Amino acid sequence: DAGVIQSPRHEVTEMGQEVTLRCKPISGHNSLFWYRQTMMRGLELLIYFNNNVPIDDSGMPEDRFSAKMPNASFSTLKIQPSEPRDSAVYFCASSLRLAGGWDTQYFGPGTRLTVL
Amino acid sequence: GENVEQHPSTLSVQEGDSAVIKCTYSDSASNYFPWYKQELGKRPQLIIDIRSNVGEKKDQRIAVTLNKTAKHFSLHITETQPEDSAVYFCAASRVNTDKLIFGTGTRLQVFP
């Protein structure tokens, strides 16, 4: 099992540029989560999907952020335009949601984003 | 709204001593409580979890206790080792939801 795969692992960009982060969940998992981690704000849930449908996007900071999940094996998080305050580590996680069950979330290695 | 408070924010112990990290949650409907360990530069990884139908769970040197009445749960690490040094996060969620509410983390340092 390859685990959750994220790309790129590191991204350095200039303010105003578009940034796209990618995630491949564990095969067979049906829930996918995007988190942002910073020293100041800790680990924040941005958005999550179940069966490719966005369920809760209340953590998305503003309209500059958007996320898609076109199929069960791929998701993107896009920031346009990027700003220096978006600098953070972005984690993708996936889990297998069963009816009536609690599900372990498995995290990817993260993408370290630096916006200059 | 939903909130999980975690204390202490930093904890230093001598190798071999015990470490205890405490979390309090606000949503009385929460019934799943995982703990994650994050080593420097790495991803968070689940180390233990507890469901609301039990009060305690143990796995070798780590244990978690849950007090639903008081709405708090704790992580206990015994016989600490330098490799236990990391940031530990507690979290809480309701059954049939995927959303985990994370605490702010505890940086544990174990000195040899």
XYZ file of C-alpha atoms in Angstrom:
228
model
C 0.000 0.000 0.000
C 1.562 3.266 -1.139
C -0.337 5.377 1.335
C -1.639 8.849 0.578
C 0.440 10.508 -2.122
C 0.877 14.264 -2.398
C 2.657 16.386 -4.933
C 4.645 18.476 -5.061
C 6.453 17.966 -1.743
C 7.797 21.505 -1.819
C 6.533 24.532 -3.698
C 8.038 27.991 -3.746
C 6.129 30.620 -5.643
C 5.711 34.348 -5.842
C 2.773 36.297 -4.552
C -0.035 36.449 -7.066
C 0.787 33.162 -8.752
C -1.602 30.225 -8.938
C -0.694 27.183 -6.887
C -2.131 23.702 -7.368
C -1.582 20.948 -4.811
C -2.410 17.354 -5.671
C -3.467 14.333 -3.684
C -4.044 10.665 -4.392
C -5.882 8.942 -1.528
C -5.378 5.361 -0.439
C -7.110 3.037 -2.879
C -10.572 2.089 -1.621
C -10.910 5.033 0.743
C -14.016 7.128 0.250
C -13.301 10.218 2.350
C -10.620 12.802 1.620
C -9.510 15.735 3.724
C -7.371 18.807 3.126
C -5.619 20.322 6.163
C -3.342 23.305 6.608
C -0.705 23.396 9.359
C 1.043 26.511 10.654
C 2.769 27.340 13.913
C 0.222 30.022 14.694
C -2.996 28.187 13.853
C -2.060 24.543 14.284
C -3.790 21.878 12.199
C -6.869 23.251 10.451
C -9.374 21.307 8.359
C -10.008 23.198 5.132
C -12.464 20.920 3.340
C -13.447 17.293 3.126
C -15.114 15.060 0.557
C -17.098 11.869 0.888
C -17.586 9.794 -2.264
C -16.109 12.689 -4.247
C -18.722 15.157 -2.982
C -17.665 18.152 -0.868
C -19.302 17.768 2.558
C -17.865 20.603 4.624
C -15.875 23.512 3.233
C -16.362 25.819 6.201
C -12.636 25.857 6.837
C -11.699 27.227 3.428
C -10.244 30.629 4.276
C -11.599 32.636 1.364
C -12.552 32.575 -2.272
C -8.934 32.334 -3.337
C -9.016 28.705 -2.231
C -10.856 26.010 -4.159
C -10.792 22.217 -4.081
C -12.018 19.553 -6.444
C -12.295 15.812 -6.454
C -13.108 14.706 -10.004
C -12.805 11.010 -9.172
C -12.126 8.663 -6.288
C -8.367 8.656 -6.816
C -7.509 12.318 -7.254
C -8.075 15.686 -5.625
C -6.637 19.161 -6.050
C -6.411 22.208 -3.832
C -5.898 25.426 -5.727
C -4.912 28.859 -4.458
C -5.352 31.746 -6.858
C -3.887 34.263 -6.344
C -1.456 33.118 -3.673
C -0.346 35.400 -0.824
C 2.574 35.169 1.650
C 0.147 34.320 4.485
C -0.766 31.127 2.617
C 2.694 29.758 3.412
C 2.133 26.552 5.377
C 2.295 22.786 5.157
C -0.772 21.387 3.431
C -1.725 17.825 4.285
C -4.120 15.556 2.502
C -5.647 12.650 4.430
C -8.001 9.833 3.524
C -10.167 7.340 5.358
C -12.691 4.597 4.731
C -16.040 5.716 6.043
C -18.311 2.872 7.047
C -21.890 3.285 8.204
C -21.917 3.622 11.969
C -18.147 3.376 12.190
C -15.269 5.554 13.235
C -12.519 5.838 10.700
C -8.797 6.316 10.993
C -7.522 9.180 8.905
C -4.220 8.486 7.176
C -2.162 11.538 6.326
C -0.007 12.127 3.298
C 3.556 13.490 3.593
C 2.387 17.061 3.057
C 3.288 19.874 0.687
C 5.391 22.671 2.113
C 4.257 25.857 0.385
C 6.264 29.052 0.524
C 4.823 32.182 -1.052
C 7.370 34.973 -1.453
C -18.989 25.654 18.206
C -16.893 22.531 18.414
C -13.639 22.977 20.257
C -10.868 20.799 21.701
C -8.470 22.266 24.242
C -5.155 20.550 24.889
C -2.690 20.980 27.751
C 0.164 21.421 28.280
C 1.551 23.000 25.127
C 5.058 21.777 25.998
C 6.217 18.984 28.259
C 9.741 17.972 29.172
C 10.461 14.730 30.999
C 13.445 12.592 31.857
C 13.813 9.290 30.066
C 11.937 6.607 31.979
C 9.438 9.012 33.526
C 5.754 9.141 32.614
C 4.083 11.832 30.521
C 0.416 12.839 30.609
C -1.371 15.047 28.083
C -4.935 16.180 28.675
C -7.706 17.289 26.325
C -11.150 18.732 26.911
C -13.886 18.803 24.283
C -17.005 20.916 24.029
C -19.349 18.846 21.842
C -21.181 16.396 24.088
C -22.081 14.314 20.998
C -18.410 13.495 20.385
C -17.718 9.794 20.688
C -14.457 9.069 18.901
C -11.117 10.313 20.271
C -7.901 9.593 18.372
C -4.376 10.656 19.270
C -1.793 11.484 16.622
C 1.984 11.735 16.898
C 3.894 14.050 14.593
C 7.669 13.868 14.472
C 9.595 16.861 13.192
C 9.059 17.319 9.470
C 6.809 14.273 9.225
C 3.104 13.620 8.864
C 0.718 13.073 11.810
C 0.265 9.365 12.509
C -2.400 7.685 14.606
C -0.979 6.068 17.735
C -4.110 5.136 19.667
C -7.825 5.892 19.702
C -10.766 5.317 21.993
C -14.491 5.034 21.443
C -17.029 6.405 23.874
C -18.220 2.975 24.966
C -14.983 2.321 26.862
C -13.240 4.284 29.572
C -9.668 3.168 28.994
C -7.535 1.581 26.321
C -3.927 0.484 26.524
C -1.305 -0.425 23.945
C 2.092 -1.302 25.424
C 3.507 1.902 26.922
C 0.647 4.173 25.857
C -2.846 4.396 27.277
C -5.811 6.678 26.829
C -8.534 7.359 29.375
C -11.915 8.952 28.728
C -14.288 10.688 31.123
C -17.482 11.427 29.170
C -19.188 13.113 32.087
C -16.419 15.661 32.427
C -15.765 15.696 28.663
C -12.079 15.081 28.870
C -9.619 12.451 27.789
C -5.931 11.928 28.424
C -2.898 10.263 26.879
C -0.489 8.496 29.199
C 2.989 7.422 28.122
C 4.976 5.336 30.583
C 8.697 4.602 30.581
C 9.317 7.392 28.101
C 12.151 7.083 25.607
C 13.935 9.745 23.525
C 12.122 8.484 20.415
C 8.825 9.498 22.054
C 9.882 13.126 21.497
C 7.355 14.632 19.074
C 4.227 16.767 18.924
C 1.098 14.947 20.058
C -2.389 15.975 18.910
C -5.685 14.903 20.375
C -8.884 15.048 18.333
C -12.599 14.419 18.667
C -15.454 13.642 16.317
C -19.046 12.461 16.301
C -20.087 9.069 15.022
C -21.152 9.060 11.364
C -19.221 12.229 10.635
C -15.743 12.404 9.203
C -14.767 15.712 10.695
C -12.016 15.601 13.322
C -11.547 18.603 15.580
C -7.887 18.729 16.589
C -6.340 20.129 19.735
C -3.477 22.599 19.463
C -0.773 20.022 20.130
C 1.732 19.206 22.886
C 5.440 19.241 22.197
C 6.957 16.425 24.254
C 10.700 16.328 24.831
C 12.251 13.306 26.476
C 15.774 13.914 27.742
C 18.174 10.973 28.008
